[in-house]
Short mmCIF file of C-alpha atoms in Angstrom, two decimals:
data_model
loop_
_atom_site.label_atom_id
_atom_site.label_comp_id
_atom_site.label_asym_id
_atom_site.label_seq_id
_atom_site.Cartn_x
_atom_site.Cartn_y
_atom_site.Cartn_z
CA UNK X 1 98.04 83.88 79.13
CA UNK X 2 97.07 81.82 81.95
CA UNK X 3 94.29 81.81 84.15
CA UNK X 4 95.14 84.35 86.81
CA UNK X 5 92.02 84.17 88.99
CA UNK X 6 94.03 83.49 92.33
CA UNK X 7 91.54 85.46 94.92
CA UNK X 8 88.23 85.61 92.40
CA UNK X 9 87.67 82.42 91.45
CA UNK X 10 84.77 81.56 93.64
CA UNK X 11 83.29 84.91 93.59
CA UNK X 12 80.33 83.98 91.14
CA UNK X 13 79.08 81.63 94.10
CA UNK X 14 76.77 83.06 96.40
CA UNK X 15 77.51 80.46 99.03
CA UNK X 16 81.02 81.66 99.27
CA UNK X 17 80.29 84.28 101.58
CA UNK X 18 78.62 81.99 104.15
CA UNK X 19 80.70 79.83 106.71
CA UNK X 20 79.59 76.57 104.86
CA UNK X 21 80.16 77.67 101.87
CA UNK X 22 83.65 79.06 102.04
CA UNK X 23 84.55 75.84 103.80
CA UNK X 24 83.13 73.49 101.40
CA UNK X 25 85.56 75.34 98.77
CA UNK X 26 88.54 74.52 101.10
CA UNK X 27 88.39 77.97 103.06
CA UNK X 28 90.42 78.14 106.17
CA UNK X 29 92.79 75.77 104.61
CA UNK X 30 95.84 77.97 104.69
CA UNK X 31 94.99 79.04 108.40
CA UNK X 32 95.50 75.83 109.83
CA UNK X 33 98.49 75.31 107.69
CA UNK X 34 99.80 78.82 108.65
CA UNK X 35 99.25 77.78 112.65
CA UNK X 36 101.67 75.14 112.48
CA UNK X 37 104.76 77.55 110.54
CA UNK X 38 106.74 79.67 112.83
CA UNK X 39 105.38 83.52 112.41
CA UNK X 40 108.79 84.45 110.89
CA UNK X 41 108.28 81.67 108.44
CA UNK X 42 105.10 83.41 107.02
CA UNK X 43 106.39 86.88 107.06
CA UNK X 44 109.53 84.88 104.70
CA UNK X 45 107.52 83.71 102.53
CA UNK X 46 105.19 87.11 102.02
CA UNK X 47 108.54 88.89 101.13
CA UNK X 48 109.79 86.32 99.34
CA UNK X 49 106.65 86.69 97.03
CA UNK X 50 107.25 90.09 96.32
CA UNK X 51 103.79 91.49 97.56
CA UNK X 52 103.10 94.78 97.37
CA UNK X 53 100.58 96.96 99.40
CA UNK X 54 97.32 97.29 96.97
CA UNK X 55 95.98 100.30 99.05
CA UNK X 56 98.00 102.66 96.37
CA UNK X 57 101.37 103.10 97.74
CA UNK X 58 102.41 99.66 96.48
CA UNK X 59 105.39 99.02 99.72
CA UNK X 60 106.89 95.70 99.71
CA UNK X 61 103.83 93.83 102.60
CA UNK X 62 106.57 91.44 104.18
CA UNK X 63 108.94 94.37 104.39
CA UNK X 64 106.67 96.60 105.94
CA UNK X 65 105.98 93.44 108.55
CA UNK X 66 109.65 93.67 109.36
CA UNK X 67 109.62 96.81 110.69
CA UNK X 68 108.11 95.97 113.97
CA UNK X 69 110.02 96.42 116.75
CA UNK X 70 110.28 93.36 119.05
CA UNK X 71 109.71 95.89 122.41
CA UNK X 72 107.17 93.36 124.08
CA UNK X 73 104.71 95.55 123.35
CA UNK X 74 100.93 94.87 122.21
CA UNK X 75 100.61 95.18 118.21
CA UNK X 76 97.81 95.77 115.92
CA UNK X 77 96.87 95.11 112.61
CA UNK X 78 94.57 97.19 111.14
CA UNK X 79 92.38 96.42 107.62
CA UNK X 80 92.56 99.89 105.78
CA UNK X 81 88.45 98.81 104.22
CA UNK X 82 87.81 102.83 103.47
CA UNK X 83 88.14 102.74 99.75
CA UNK X 84 87.13 106.21 99.42
CA UNK X 85 89.26 107.66 96.27
CA UNK X 86 86.72 107.88 92.87
CA UNK X 87 86.61 105.19 90.73
CA UNK X 88 88.02 102.26 93.37
CA UNK X 89 85.49 99.47 94.18
CA UNK X 90 87.28 96.61 94.36
CA UNK X 91 87.72 95.90 97.45
CA UNK X 92 84.08 96.32 98.17
CA UNK X 93 83.34 93.18 95.85
CA UNK X 94 85.64 91.24 98.05
CA UNK X 95 83.96 91.85 101.70
CA UNK X 96 80.83 91.32 100.04
CA UNK X 97 81.14 88.29 98.15
CA UNK X 98 84.24 86.61 100.16
CA UNK X 99 84.03 88.18 103.63
CA UNK X 100 86.17 84.62 105.29
CA UNK X 101 88.89 85.32 102.82
CA UNK X 102 89.53 88.29 104.19
CA UNK X 103 89.03 87.13 107.72
CA UNK X 104 91.50 84.05 106.89
CA UNK X 105 94.07 86.19 105.67
CA UNK X 106 93.92 88.71 108.77
CA UNK X 107 93.96 85.89 111.11
CA UNK X 108 97.12 84.43 108.90
CA UNK X 109 98.82 88.21 109.04
CA UNK X 110 97.89 88.39 112.45
CA UNK X 111 99.58 85.20 113.13
CA UNK X 112 102.75 86.03 111.25
CA UNK X 113 102.80 89.54 113.16
CA UNK X 114 101.81 88.00 116.71
CA UNK X 115 99.08 90.44 116.98
CA UNK X 116 96.19 89.78 119.44
CA UNK X 117 93.75 92.41 118.02
CA UNK X 118 92.70 93.34 114.72
CA UNK X 119 90.31 96.05 113.23
CA UNK X 120 88.70 96.17 109.75
CA UNK X 121 88.15 99.96 109.26
CA UNK X 122 85.15 100.33 106.92
CA UNK X 123 83.86 103.42 104.71
CA UNK X 124 80.54 104.63 106.35
CA UNK X 125 78.69 104.31 103.07
CA UNK X 126 79.63 100.76 102.64
CA UNK X 127 76.58 99.07 104.74
CA UNK X 128 76.41 95.85 102.63
CA UNK X 129 80.30 95.09 103.41
CA UNK X 130 79.44 96.12 107.08
CA UNK X 131 76.99 93.90 107.25
CA UNK X 132 78.14 90.72 105.52
CA UNK X 133 81.80 91.40 107.37
CA UNK X 134 79.42 91.43 110.56
CA UNK X 135 77.86 88.15 110.17
CA UNK X 136 80.94 86.37 109.07
CA UNK X 137 83.11 87.57 111.88
CA UNK X 138 80.39 85.97 113.92
CA UNK X 139 80.38 82.76 112.21
CA UNK X 140 84.04 82.70 112.54
CA UNK X 141 84.12 82.94 116.11
CA UNK X 142 81.36 80.58 116.39
CA UNK X 143 83.33 77.96 114.61
CA UNK X 144 86.93 78.94 116.37
CA UNK X 145 88.91 80.50 114.19
CA UNK X 146 88.93 83.60 116.27
CA UNK X 147 89.00 84.06 120.09
CA UNK X 148 90.84 82.43 122.43
CA UNK X 149 93.28 79.27 121.07
CA UNK X 150 92.10 79.23 117.83
CA UNK X 151 92.13 75.65 116.66
CA UNK X 152 93.68 74.45 119.64
CA UNK X 153 97.03 76.21 118.20
CA UNK X 154 97.46 78.62 121.39
CA UNK X 155 97.31 81.70 119.49
CA UNK X 156 94.25 83.98 120.42
CA UNK X 157 93.41 86.66 118.29
CA UNK X 158 90.19 88.98 118.43
CA UNK X 159 88.87 91.45 115.34
CA UNK X 160 86.35 93.79 115.51
CA UNK X 161 85.16 95.91 112.57
CA UNK X 162 84.45 99.81 112.88
CA UNK X 163 82.29 102.05 110.33
CA UNK X 164 84.17 105.29 109.30
CA UNK X 165 81.95 108.74 108.72
CA UNK X 166 82.99 108.58 105.18
CA UNK X 167 85.50 110.58 105.17
CA UNK X 168 88.00 110.41 101.97
CA UNK X 169 90.89 111.14 104.58
CA UNK X 170 90.67 108.57 107.01
CA UNK X 171 91.86 106.19 104.08
CA UNK X 172 94.90 107.86 104.68
CA UNK X 173 96.51 105.28 107.24
CA UNK X 174 97.32 107.72 109.87
CA UNK X 175 93.76 109.54 109.45
CA UNK X 176 92.40 106.20 109.99
CA UNK X 177 94.08 105.47 113.00
CA UNK X 178 93.52 108.99 114.46
CA UNK X 179 89.53 108.25 113.36
CA UNK X 180 90.24 104.81 115.38
CA UNK X 181 91.42 106.66 118.21
CA UNK X 182 87.70 108.45 118.44
CA UNK X 183 89.60 111.68 117.46
CA UNK X 184 89.35 114.02 114.28
CA UNK X 185 90.29 111.81 110.94
CA UNK X 186 92.95 114.25 110.21
CA UNK X 187 96.94 112.14 109.04
CA UNK X 188 100.19 113.22 111.25
CA UNK X 189 103.44 113.55 109.91
CA UNK X 190 105.74 110.62 109.76
CA UNK X 191 108.18 109.31 110.77
CA UNK X 192 107.33 107.38 113.22
CA UNK X 193 105.81 105.30 111.13
CA UNK X 194 102.65 103.21 112.59
CA UNK X 195 104.59 100.24 112.51
CA UNK X 196 106.98 101.93 115.12
CA UNK X 197 104.07 104.26 116.73
CA UNK X 198 100.69 103.77 115.28
CA UNK X 199 97.27 102.92 116.98
CA UNK X 200 97.08 104.09 120.56
CA UNK X 201 100.95 104.45 120.04
CA UNK X 202 101.71 100.98 119.40
CA UNK X 203 103.87 99.18 116.94
CA UNK X 204 100.80 98.98 114.41
CA UNK X 205 100.31 97.10 110.55
CA UNK X 206 97.76 98.89 108.11
CA UNK X 207 97.27 96.71 104.97
CA UNK X 208 94.58 97.40 102.81
CA UNK X 209 91.87 94.15 101.91
CA UNK X 210 93.28 92.98 99.04
CA UNK X 211 96.93 92.79 100.47
CA UNK X 212 96.03 90.67 103.61
CA UNK X 213 93.62 87.98 100.97
CA UNK X 214 96.66 87.77 99.15
CA UNK X 215 98.15 86.36 101.81
CA UNK X 216 96.37 83.37 101.38
CA UNK X 217 97.24 82.44 97.32
CA UNK X 218 101.00 82.91 98.45
CA UNK X 219 100.72 80.35 101.27
CA UNK X 220 98.88 78.03 99.09
CA UNK X 221 101.08 78.15 96.00
CA UNK X 222 104.38 79.34 97.68
CA UNK X 223 106.22 82.27 96.73
CA UNK X 224 107.93 80.99 93.91
CA UNK X 225 104.07 80.49 92.74
CA UNK X 226 102.48 83.26 93.57
CA UNK X 227 105.68 84.96 91.46
CA UNK X 228 104.69 82.88 88.22
CA UNK X 229 102.10 86.01 87.51
CA UNK X 230 102.86 89.53 86.90
CA UNK X 231 106.40 90.86 86.56
CA UNK X 232 109.76 91.12 88.31
CA UNK X 233 108.98 93.58 90.50
CA UNK X 234 105.05 93.81 90.49
CA UNK X 235 104.39 90.43 91.52
CA UNK X 236 101.35 88.49 91.25
CA UNK X 237 97.48 89.58 90.31
CA UNK X 238 95.97 92.63 90.90
CA UNK X 239 92.28 93.56 91.11
CA UNK X 240 91.21 96.52 88.80
CA UNK X 241 87.90 98.58 89.41
CA UNK X 242 87.01 99.60 85.85
CA UNK X 243 84.89 102.07 85.44
CA UNK X 244 83.81 104.69 83.17
CA UNK X 245 82.71 104.69 79.14
CA UNK X 246 83.40 100.40 78.79
CA UNK X 247 80.70 98.24 77.69
CA UNK X 248 81.32 96.19 81.17
CA UNK X 249 82.50 98.39 84.02
CA UNK X 250 83.50 96.12 86.63
CA UNK X 251 86.19 94.58 88.57
CA UNK X 252 88.58 92.38 87.18
CA UNK X 253 91.57 90.03 88.54
CA UNK X 254 94.20 89.82 86.11
CA UNK X 255 98.03 89.67 86.39
CA UNK X 256 100.38 92.60 87.23
CA UNK X 257 102.20 93.63 83.74
CA UNK X 258 98.58 93.07 82.18
CA UNK X 259 98.68 95.44 78.78
CA UNK X 260 95.65 98.37 79.38
CA UNK X 261 94.11 98.06 76.13
CA UNK X 262 93.73 94.31 76.54
CA UNK X 263 92.13 95.37 80.04
CA UNK X 264 89.72 97.39 78.10
CA UNK X 265 88.84 95.52 74.95
CA UNK X 266 89.30 91.81 76.12
CA UNK X 267 87.90 92.24 79.98
CA UNK X 268 86.15 95.19 79.78
CA UNK X 269 83.94 94.52 76.23
CA UNK X 270 85.48 97.67 74.77
CA UNK X 271 84.13 101.08 74.11
CA UNK X 272 80.71 101.94 73.80
CA UNK X 273 79.69 101.32 69.73
CA UNK X 274 80.84 104.19 67.48
CA UNK X 275 83.38 105.93 70.09
CA UNK X 276 86.49 106.91 70.23
CA UNK X 277 89.09 106.37 73.55
CA UNK X 278 90.33 109.99 74.35
CA UNK X 279 91.95 109.00 78.00
CA UNK X 280 92.14 106.80 80.70
CA UNK X 281 93.05 107.97 84.43
CA UNK X 282 94.59 104.23 85.60
CA UNK X 283 95.08 104.54 89.12
CA UNK X 284 92.15 106.57 90.82
CA UNK X 285 91.07 109.88 90.10
CA UNK X 286 94.39 111.32 91.96
CA UNK X 287 96.67 109.44 88.91
CA UNK X 288 97.84 111.86 86.37
CA UNK X 289 95.70 111.34 82.86
CA UNK X 290 97.09 109.13 80.29
CA UNK X 291 96.51 109.99 76.55
CA UNK X 292 94.81 107.46 73.73
CA UNK X 293 98.43 107.30 72.65
CA UNK X 294 99.68 106.69 75.74
CA UNK X 295 97.64 104.06 77.00
CA UNK X 296 98.31 101.98 73.78
CA UNK X 297 102.06 101.09 75.14
CA UNK X 298 100.98 101.19 78.95
CA UNK X 299 100.83 97.75 80.83
CA UNK X 300 99.06 97.65 84.40
CA UNK X 301 102.20 97.61 86.87
CA UNK X 302 104.10 99.91 89.20
CA UNK X 303 107.07 100.48 86.45
CA UNK X 304 105.56 100.83 83.61
CA UNK X 305 102.66 103.51 84.69
CA UNK X 306 105.73 105.08 86.69
CA UNK X 307 107.94 105.37 83.28
CA UNK X 308 104.54 107.54 81.68
CA UNK X 309 104.68 109.42 84.96
CA UNK X 310 101.58 108.36 86.07
CA UNK X 311 100.87 105.48 88.56
CA UNK X 312 98.67 102.30 89.79
CA UNK X 313 97.44 103.73 92.69
CA UNK X 314 94.32 101.76 93.84
CA UNK X 315 93.80 100.26 91.12
CA UNK X 316 90.84 102.12 89.73
CA UNK X 317 91.01 102.42 86.06
CA UNK X 318 88.76 105.44 84.74
CA UNK X 319 87.84 105.16 81.14
CA UNK X 320 86.87 108.42 79.25
CA UNK X 321 85.76 108.32 75.88
CA UNK X 322 85.45 111.11 73.10
CA UNK X 323 82.10 112.36 74.12
CA UNK X 324 83.51 113.35 77.71
CA UNK X 325 84.74 117.04 77.84
CA UNK X 326 88.32 116.97 79.80
CA UNK X 327 87.45 120.44 81.53
CA UNK X 328 84.03 119.44 83.32
CA UNK X 329 85.90 116.25 84.22
CA UNK X 330 88.62 117.82 86.08
CA UNK X 331 86.20 120.26 87.86
CA UNK X 332 84.47 117.57 89.15
CA UNK X 333 87.42 116.16 90.12
CA UNK X 334 88.86 119.38 91.95
CA UNK X 335 85.33 119.66 93.77
CA UNK X 336 85.43 116.40 95.50
CA UNK X 337 89.57 117.13 96.47
CA UNK X 338 88.97 120.75 98.12
CA UNK X 339 85.92 119.19 99.57
CA UNK X 340 87.77 116.23 101.24
CA UNK X 341 90.94 118.35 102.28
CA UNK X 342 91.14 118.08 105.83
CA UNK X 343 92.34 121.71 106.13
CA UNK X 344 95.59 120.85 108.38
CA UNK X 345 98.11 122.04 105.73
CA UNK X 346 98.02 125.49 104.22
CA UNK X 347 99.06 124.14 100.59
CA UNK X 348 96.18 121.88 100.21
CA UNK X 349 93.38 123.82 102.60
CA UNK X 350 93.88 126.91 100.10
CA UNK X 351 95.39 125.23 97.15
CA UNK X 352 92.69 123.09 96.66
CA UNK X 353 90.33 125.67 96.79
CA UNK X 354 92.05 127.54 93.77
CA UNK X 355 92.19 124.83 92.16
CA UNK X 356 88.54 124.42 92.04
CA UNK X 357 87.62 128.16 91.99
CA UNK X 358 89.95 128.78 88.79
CA UNK X 359 88.47 125.30 86.85
CA UNK X 360 84.95 126.70 87.73
CA UNK X 361 85.74 130.46 86.12
CA UNK X 362 86.36 128.42 83.25
CA UNK X 363 83.18 126.90 83.27
CA UNK X 364 81.61 129.99 84.37
CA UNK X 365 83.38 132.12 81.32
CA UNK X 366 85.14 134.15 83.57
CA UNK X 367 88.67 132.58 83.27
CA UNK X 368 91.25 134.41 80.93
CA UNK X 369 93.95 132.17 78.84
CA UNK X 370 96.53 133.14 81.57
CA UNK X 371 94.68 131.34 84.40
CA UNK X 372 95.78 128.28 82.87
CA UNK X 373 99.36 129.02 83.80
CA UNK X 374 97.98 129.96 87.28
CA UNK X 375 96.11 126.78 87.64
CA UNK X 376 99.52 124.76 86.80
CA UNK X 377 101.50 127.01 89.07
CA UNK X 378 99.35 126.78 92.17
CA UNK X 379 99.27 122.91 91.45
CA UNK X 380 102.66 122.61 90.84
CA UNK X 381 103.22 124.79 94.51
CA UNK X 382 101.46 121.97 96.16
CA UNK X 383 103.14 118.89 95.34
CA UNK X 384 105.00 117.44 98.38
CA UNK X 385 104.61 119.85 101.05
CA UNK X 386 101.78 118.88 103.19
CA UNK X 387 101.79 115.66 106.06
CA UNK X 388 99.80 113.52 103.43
CA UNK X 389 98.99 113.31 99.41
CA UNK X 390 95.59 114.52 99.43
CA UNK X 391 97.63 117.58 98.28
CA UNK X 392 99.18 115.87 95.23
CA UNK X 393 96.18 114.12 94.74
CA UNK X 394 94.72 117.21 93.62
CA UNK X 395 97.52 118.72 91.73
CA UNK X 396 98.88 115.80 89.78
CA UNK X 397 95.81 115.41 87.74
CA UNK X 398 95.21 118.87 87.33
CA UNK X 399 98.44 119.24 85.84
CA UNK X 400 98.25 116.22 83.61
CA UNK X 401 94.94 117.45 82.23
CA UNK X 402 96.15 120.82 81.56
CA UNK X 403 99.20 119.77 80.06
CA UNK X 404 97.99 117.22 77.62
CA UNK X 405 94.41 118.61 77.05
CA UNK X 406 95.26 122.27 76.82
CA UNK X 407 93.38 122.96 73.36
CA UNK X 408 90.12 121.93 75.45
CA UNK X 409 90.47 124.44 78.08
CA UNK X 410 91.96 127.42 75.65
CA UNK X 411 89.28 126.70 73.61
CA UNK X 412 86.99 126.73 76.60
CA UNK X 413 87.96 130.29 78.09
CA UNK X 414 87.86 131.44 74.38
CA UNK X 415 84.59 130.26 73.26
CA UNK X 416 82.64 130.13 76.51
CA UNK X 417 81.40 126.72 75.74
CA UNK X 418 82.81 123.16 75.57
CA UNK X 419 84.65 121.74 72.51
CA UNK X 420 83.22 118.56 72.94
CA UNK X 421 79.80 119.23 74.39
CA UNK X 422 79.23 122.64 72.82
CA UNK X 423 76.63 123.30 75.42
CA UNK X 424 76.85 126.77 77.25
CA UNK X 425 77.81 126.10 80.86
CA UNK X 426 77.51 128.71 82.67
CA UNK X 427 73.80 128.56 81.72
CA UNK X 428 73.33 124.52 82.20
CA UNK X 429 74.88 124.96 85.63
CA UNK X 430 72.23 127.66 86.75
#
């Protein structure tokens, strides 16, 4: 398989995060090229490349850019760097190792959609990302890559960075827009979509860090060059943040369509010695879990994971070996989503609470076997009934955990202890 480091090839070089080091490694060359093109040409190239949003939804980037209305109103470009999904940390690496790559990608994208103002919305806990980006933005202004008449092209663009307060729901694009506007970070009903009515009710494009940076290799190699990687419907490379029970957790860039087991064994050094693979959550904690047998035929692209009734999501791969208790893991996930529900929609506000309460009952030894059916029924009734996807994010893993590892849940209820760990949780948690 050919080398597939389109974004991360220089990430091991410390100088890459400074403007000087970035320029030495051909930084900002694609911005120079872009400013000589017509904006529509860039949009067409991105469309032809097949780039899909790397934040979770996987919507085609060039198509999204094409939705902006030509009504003469100001347009905004927002970079979603909130990254709040448990297991997801790939964008942090880019912000900390290659901040100018993101900035260059954003200026090119802003030029393509003719936006004079953009924001990076950074997760509140990401102190280092914020500091590194802030410094890089200052360097870019001083060197004339940002501000008025960029590189003599006549294009003006200002870029600001904004720090969120660390709420998961602010990673949802309309929740993020509310937060940027100074309001409570709650998602809004769509339509209208942000491309039509977004930040300050103006046309707005929201893309995540990896998506915006991917515009650089697309301009460098052309759409056809970018399409050499990945599959027909999932083009290019993708960054995966791998955590859990592997020898070398971390962020890895591989072509889309890469076999999941190769990612675990070849890139991450395999499982810890003596352990067997039990399950993998392939796309962040909101994605349905895969069994070890399903992992054998999984490839890391949108289509294959959908066929396996899971999803690529944000590319957060959580590897689970045979020492882990699935009941315990689901409880941790449900505690998170209940805590992070914004409370606007009843199925989510009440549903996440019920799911957590039932899973807690299993752990504390107060649940009955029929509670497993209740758990599934509540989760089924939460799906697709809310403004945003947080409700689904709690429901989907619940259903998959209970269906695929039902024996562990039943054992826990019958015996009052974990089939895997053997400990009596009611005592342990007190």
